[in-house]
Short mmCIF file of C-alpha atoms in Angstrom, two decimals:
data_model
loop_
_atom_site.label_atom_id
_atom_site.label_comp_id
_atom_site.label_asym_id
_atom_site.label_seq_id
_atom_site.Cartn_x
_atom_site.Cartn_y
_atom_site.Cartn_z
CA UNK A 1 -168.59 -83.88 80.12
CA UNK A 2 -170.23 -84.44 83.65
CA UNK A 3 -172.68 -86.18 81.81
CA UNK A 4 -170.51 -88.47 79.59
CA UNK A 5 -168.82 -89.58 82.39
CA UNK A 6 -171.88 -90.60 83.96
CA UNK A 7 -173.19 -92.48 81.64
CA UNK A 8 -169.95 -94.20 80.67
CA UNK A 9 -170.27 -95.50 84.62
CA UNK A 10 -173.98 -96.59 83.95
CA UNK A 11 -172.29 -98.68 80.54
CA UNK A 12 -171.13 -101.47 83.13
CA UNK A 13 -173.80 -101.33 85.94
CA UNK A 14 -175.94 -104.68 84.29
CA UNK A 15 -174.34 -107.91 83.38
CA UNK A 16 -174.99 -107.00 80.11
CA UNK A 17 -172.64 -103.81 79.84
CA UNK A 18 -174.42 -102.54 77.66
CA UNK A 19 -173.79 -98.94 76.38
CA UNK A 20 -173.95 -95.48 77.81
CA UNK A 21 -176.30 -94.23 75.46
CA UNK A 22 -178.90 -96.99 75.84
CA UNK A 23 -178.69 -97.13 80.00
CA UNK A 24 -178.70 -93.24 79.62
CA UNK A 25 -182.47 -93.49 78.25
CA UNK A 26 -183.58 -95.52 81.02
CA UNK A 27 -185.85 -93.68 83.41
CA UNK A 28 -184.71 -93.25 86.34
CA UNK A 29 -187.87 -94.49 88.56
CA UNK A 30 -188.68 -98.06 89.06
CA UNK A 31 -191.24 -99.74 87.08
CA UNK A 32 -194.23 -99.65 87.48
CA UNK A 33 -194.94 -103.37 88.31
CA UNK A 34 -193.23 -103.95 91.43
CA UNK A 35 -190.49 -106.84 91.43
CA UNK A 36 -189.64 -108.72 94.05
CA UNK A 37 -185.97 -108.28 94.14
CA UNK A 38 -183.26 -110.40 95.50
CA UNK A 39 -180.78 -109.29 98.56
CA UNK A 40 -177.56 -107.45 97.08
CA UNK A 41 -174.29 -107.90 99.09
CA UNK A 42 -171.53 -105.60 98.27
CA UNK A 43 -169.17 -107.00 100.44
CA UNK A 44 -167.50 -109.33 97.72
CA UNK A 45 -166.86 -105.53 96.03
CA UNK A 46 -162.63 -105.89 94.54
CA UNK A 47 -160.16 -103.35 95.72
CA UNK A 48 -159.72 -100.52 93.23
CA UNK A 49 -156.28 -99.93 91.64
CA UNK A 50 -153.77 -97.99 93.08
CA UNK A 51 -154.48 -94.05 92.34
CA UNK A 52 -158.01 -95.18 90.90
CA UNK A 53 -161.23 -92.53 91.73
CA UNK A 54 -163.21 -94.32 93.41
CA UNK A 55 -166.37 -91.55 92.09
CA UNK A 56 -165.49 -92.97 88.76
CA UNK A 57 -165.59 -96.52 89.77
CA UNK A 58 -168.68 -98.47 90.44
CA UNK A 59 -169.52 -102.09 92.47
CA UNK A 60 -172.34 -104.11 90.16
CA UNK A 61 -173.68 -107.15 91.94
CA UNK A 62 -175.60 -109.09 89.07
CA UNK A 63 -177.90 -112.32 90.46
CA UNK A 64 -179.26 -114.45 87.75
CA UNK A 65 -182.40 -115.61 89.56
CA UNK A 66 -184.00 -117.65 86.44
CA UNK A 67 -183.13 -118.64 83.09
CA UNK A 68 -181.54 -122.22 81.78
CA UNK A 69 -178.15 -124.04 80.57
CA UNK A 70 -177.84 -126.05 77.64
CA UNK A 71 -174.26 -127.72 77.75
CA UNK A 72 -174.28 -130.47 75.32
CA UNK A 73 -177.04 -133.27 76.52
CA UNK A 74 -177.91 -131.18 79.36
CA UNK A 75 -180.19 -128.79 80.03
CA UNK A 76 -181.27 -127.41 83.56
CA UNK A 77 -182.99 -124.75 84.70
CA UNK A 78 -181.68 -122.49 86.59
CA UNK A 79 -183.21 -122.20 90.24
CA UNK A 80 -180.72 -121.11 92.36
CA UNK A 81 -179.57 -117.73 92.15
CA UNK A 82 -175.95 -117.38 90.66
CA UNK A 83 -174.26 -114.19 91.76
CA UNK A 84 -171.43 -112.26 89.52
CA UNK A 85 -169.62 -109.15 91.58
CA UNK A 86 -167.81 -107.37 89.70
CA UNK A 87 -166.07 -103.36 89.09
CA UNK A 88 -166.16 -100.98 85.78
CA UNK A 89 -164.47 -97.80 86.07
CA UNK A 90 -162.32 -95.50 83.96
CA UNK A 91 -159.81 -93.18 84.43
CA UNK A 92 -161.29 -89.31 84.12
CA UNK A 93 -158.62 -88.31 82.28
CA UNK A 94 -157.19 -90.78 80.04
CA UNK A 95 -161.14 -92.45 79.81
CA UNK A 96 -159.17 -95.96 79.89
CA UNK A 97 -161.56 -98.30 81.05
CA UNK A 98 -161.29 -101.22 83.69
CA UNK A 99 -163.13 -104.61 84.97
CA UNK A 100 -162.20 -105.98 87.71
CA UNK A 101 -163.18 -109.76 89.36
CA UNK A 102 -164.89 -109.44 92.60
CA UNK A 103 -166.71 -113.22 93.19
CA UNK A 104 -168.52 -115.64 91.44
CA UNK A 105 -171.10 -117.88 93.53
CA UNK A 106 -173.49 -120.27 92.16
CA UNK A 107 -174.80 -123.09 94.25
CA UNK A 108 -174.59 -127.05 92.44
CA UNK A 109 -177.43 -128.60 91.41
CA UNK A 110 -178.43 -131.84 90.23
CA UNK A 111 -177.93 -133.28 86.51
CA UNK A 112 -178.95 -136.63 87.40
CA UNK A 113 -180.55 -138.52 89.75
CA UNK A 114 -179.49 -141.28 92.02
CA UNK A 115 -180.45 -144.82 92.15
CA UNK A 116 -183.38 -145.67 94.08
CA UNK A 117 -183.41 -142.31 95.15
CA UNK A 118 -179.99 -142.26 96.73
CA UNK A 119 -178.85 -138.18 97.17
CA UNK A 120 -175.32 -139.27 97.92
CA UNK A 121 -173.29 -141.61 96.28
CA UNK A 122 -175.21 -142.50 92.77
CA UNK A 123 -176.56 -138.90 92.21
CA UNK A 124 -174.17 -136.38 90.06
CA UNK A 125 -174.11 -133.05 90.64
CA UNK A 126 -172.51 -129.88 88.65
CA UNK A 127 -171.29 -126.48 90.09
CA UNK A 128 -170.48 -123.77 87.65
CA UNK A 129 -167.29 -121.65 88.53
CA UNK A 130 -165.40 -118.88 87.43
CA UNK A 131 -162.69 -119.64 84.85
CA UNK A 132 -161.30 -116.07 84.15
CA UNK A 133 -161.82 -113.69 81.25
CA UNK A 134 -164.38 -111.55 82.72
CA UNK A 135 -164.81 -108.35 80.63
CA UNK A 136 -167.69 -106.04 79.00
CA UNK A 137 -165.90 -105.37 75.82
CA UNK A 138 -168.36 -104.70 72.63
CA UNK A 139 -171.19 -104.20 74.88
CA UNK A 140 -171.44 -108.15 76.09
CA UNK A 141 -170.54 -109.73 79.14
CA UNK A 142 -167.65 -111.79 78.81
CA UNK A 143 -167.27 -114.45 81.57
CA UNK A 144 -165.39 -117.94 81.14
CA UNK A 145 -166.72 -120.87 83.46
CA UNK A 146 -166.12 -124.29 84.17
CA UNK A 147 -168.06 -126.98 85.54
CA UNK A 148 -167.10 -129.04 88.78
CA UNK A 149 -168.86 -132.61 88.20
CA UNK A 150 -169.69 -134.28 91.64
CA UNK A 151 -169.95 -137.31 92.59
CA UNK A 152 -167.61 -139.97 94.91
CA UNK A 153 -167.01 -142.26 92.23
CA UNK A 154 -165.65 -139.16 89.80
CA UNK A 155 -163.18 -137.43 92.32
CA UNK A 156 -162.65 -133.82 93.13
CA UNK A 157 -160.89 -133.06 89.62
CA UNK A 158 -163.43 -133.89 87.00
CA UNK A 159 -164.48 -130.66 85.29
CA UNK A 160 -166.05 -129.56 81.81
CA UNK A 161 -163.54 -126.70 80.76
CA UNK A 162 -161.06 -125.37 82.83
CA UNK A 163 -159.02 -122.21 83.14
CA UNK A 164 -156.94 -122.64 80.21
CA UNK A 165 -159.64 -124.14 77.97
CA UNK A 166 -163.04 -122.51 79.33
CA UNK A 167 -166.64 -122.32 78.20
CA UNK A 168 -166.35 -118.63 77.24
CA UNK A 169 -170.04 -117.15 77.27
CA UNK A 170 -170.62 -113.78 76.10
CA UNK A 171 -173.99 -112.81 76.80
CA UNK A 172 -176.01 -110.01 74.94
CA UNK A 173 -179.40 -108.26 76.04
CA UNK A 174 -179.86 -108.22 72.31
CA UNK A 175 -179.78 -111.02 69.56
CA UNK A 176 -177.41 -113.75 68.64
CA UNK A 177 -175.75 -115.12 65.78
CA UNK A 178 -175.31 -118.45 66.56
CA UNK A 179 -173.69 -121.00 63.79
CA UNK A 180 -176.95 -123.91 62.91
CA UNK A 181 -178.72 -125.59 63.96
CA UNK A 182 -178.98 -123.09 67.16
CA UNK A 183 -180.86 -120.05 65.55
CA UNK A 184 -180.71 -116.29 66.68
CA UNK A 185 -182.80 -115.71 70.43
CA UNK A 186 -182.91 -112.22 72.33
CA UNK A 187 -182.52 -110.84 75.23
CA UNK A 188 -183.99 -108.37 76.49
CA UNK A 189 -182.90 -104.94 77.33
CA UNK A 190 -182.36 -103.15 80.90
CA UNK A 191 -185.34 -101.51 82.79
CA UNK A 192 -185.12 -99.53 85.95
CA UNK A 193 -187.18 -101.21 88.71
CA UNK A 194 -185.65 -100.61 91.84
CA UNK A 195 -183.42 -97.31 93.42
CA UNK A 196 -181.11 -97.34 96.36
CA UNK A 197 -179.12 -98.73 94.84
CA UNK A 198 -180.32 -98.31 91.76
CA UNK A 199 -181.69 -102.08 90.41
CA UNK A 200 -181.85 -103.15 86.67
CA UNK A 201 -183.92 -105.96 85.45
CA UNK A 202 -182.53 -107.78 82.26
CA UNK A 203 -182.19 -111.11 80.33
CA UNK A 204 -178.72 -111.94 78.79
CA UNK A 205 -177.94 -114.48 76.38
CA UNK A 206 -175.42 -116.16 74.45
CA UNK A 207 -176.07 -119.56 71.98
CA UNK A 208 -173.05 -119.68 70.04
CA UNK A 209 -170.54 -121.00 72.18
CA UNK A 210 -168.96 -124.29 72.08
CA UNK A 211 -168.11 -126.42 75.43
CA UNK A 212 -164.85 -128.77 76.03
CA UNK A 213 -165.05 -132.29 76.91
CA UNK A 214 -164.39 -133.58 80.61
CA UNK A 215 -161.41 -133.73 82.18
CA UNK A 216 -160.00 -134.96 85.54
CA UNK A 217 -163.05 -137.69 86.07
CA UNK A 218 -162.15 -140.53 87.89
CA UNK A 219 -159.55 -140.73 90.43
CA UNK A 220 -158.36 -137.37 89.97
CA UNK A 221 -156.88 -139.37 86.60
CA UNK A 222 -159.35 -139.16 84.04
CA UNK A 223 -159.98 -142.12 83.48
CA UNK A 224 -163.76 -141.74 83.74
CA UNK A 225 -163.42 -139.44 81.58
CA UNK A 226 -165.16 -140.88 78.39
CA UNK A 227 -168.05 -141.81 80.64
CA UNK A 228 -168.93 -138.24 81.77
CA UNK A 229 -168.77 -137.00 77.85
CA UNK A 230 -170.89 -139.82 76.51
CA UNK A 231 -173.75 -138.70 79.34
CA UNK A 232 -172.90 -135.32 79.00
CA UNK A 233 -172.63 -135.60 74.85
CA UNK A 234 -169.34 -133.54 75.20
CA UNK A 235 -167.50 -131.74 73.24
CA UNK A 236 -169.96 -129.95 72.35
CA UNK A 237 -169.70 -127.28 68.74
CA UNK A 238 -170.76 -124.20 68.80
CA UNK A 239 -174.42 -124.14 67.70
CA UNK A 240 -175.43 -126.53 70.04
CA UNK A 241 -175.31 -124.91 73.58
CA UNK A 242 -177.45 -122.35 75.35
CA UNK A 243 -177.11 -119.67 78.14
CA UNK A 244 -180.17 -117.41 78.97
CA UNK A 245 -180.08 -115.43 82.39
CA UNK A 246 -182.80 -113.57 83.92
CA UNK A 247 -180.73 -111.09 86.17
CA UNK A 248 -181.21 -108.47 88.19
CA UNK A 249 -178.17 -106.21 88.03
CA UNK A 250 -177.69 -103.37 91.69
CA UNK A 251 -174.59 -101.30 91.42
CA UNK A 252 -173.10 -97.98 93.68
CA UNK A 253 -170.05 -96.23 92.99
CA UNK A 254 -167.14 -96.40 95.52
CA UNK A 255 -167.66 -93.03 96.68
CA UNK A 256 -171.43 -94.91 97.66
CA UNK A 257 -169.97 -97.88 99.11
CA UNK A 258 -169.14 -98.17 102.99
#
């Protein structure tokens, strides 16, 4: 039972959530080729519930460090790290799991240039943020976003998706089913290569979700909004979008935690 219960805590340690039985053959030294790993903060870690154990409740702090976004017309790589925190547990006795939001950070970055070079007022910008949703049922992570377009000339409001109508990824270390023209890509699955905390290595990806059209674009109003969509060549079906994340996934149980 010890070990069940062990491994049912390893099921949510990567992005990916992938099952117990696959995390429990990992082995449990790092790789052999030494990655260069990115800092972990635990400090974002959510409060347990009340009457939780905390030795069957673990912290994971996933950072996608590489990868790309397809969302409609656009397509960036993905340079700056993006950081999930997040809790799995499970009660011991009832084995009722739980996920719980922790933080989301991603930095903006730049979907089109400005004129003559301008960084300020003719350049757009887009921020991913957390939109709710966030689970690791069927062995995917399920995380809803949004995406804050910036510029002056759009306002603070203009966003593709939103809480109530979110792009809903659910990303897979193994292979997709995408409707056409998108065809099936992989992941790939999680491999021990750091310890203390323990660090997984992993690629997730999803290709069969659809994004919403803009809203909010243009003095807080909308009324920008069919300019942002025609660039952005939103709404965009399913089997025409694209999420891959390299990550690197560190997690501690509470009893680990300070």
């Amino acid at each position: 039972m010890r070990l069940s219960l062990r491994r049912r805590l390893q099921a949510g340690a990567a992005a990916l959530t992938v099952t117990g039985g696959l995390l429990g053959g990992l082995a449990t030294a790092p790789a052999a080729s030494a990655d260069t790993l990115p800092s972990f903060d635990f400090s974002a870690c959510p409060a347990l519930p009340s009457g939780a154990d905390p030795a069957y409740a673990q912290c994971n702090v996933a950072v996608t460090t590489g990868g790309s976004m397809q969302l409609g017309s656009i397509k960036e790589t993905i340079s700056s790290p993006i950081t999930l925190t997040y809790t799995t547990g499970f009660d011991p006795v009832t084995l009722e799991e739980y996920t719980i939001f922790g933080s989301f950070k991603a930095s903006r970055f730049q979907v089109q240039p400005g004129l003559f070079g301008d960084p300020f007022v003719t350049a757009i910008y887009a921020q991913p943020q957390y939109a709710g949703g966030l689970n690791t049922d069927g062995g995917t992570l399920n995380l809803n976003l949004k995406v804050n377009v910036q510029n002056p000339l759009l306002g603070g409001k203009c966003y593709i998706g939103s809480n109530a109508n979110p792009i809903a990824l659910h990303l897979t270390p193994g292979t997709t089913s995408p409707p056409p023209p998108n065809t099936p890509i992989s992941g790939t699955p999680p491999e021990v290569v750091g310890t203390n905390p323990t660090v997984l290595k992993t690629t997730v990806v999803d290709n069969a979700f659809a994004v919403p059209k803009a809203d909010g674009c243009g003095l807080d109003l909308g009324v920008e909004n069919w300019a942002v969509n025609l660039y952005a060549g939103l709404p965009s079906a399913a089997g025409h979008n694209t999420a891959i994340f390299n990550q690197y996934v560190a997690y501690k149980t509470y009893t680990d935690l300070p």
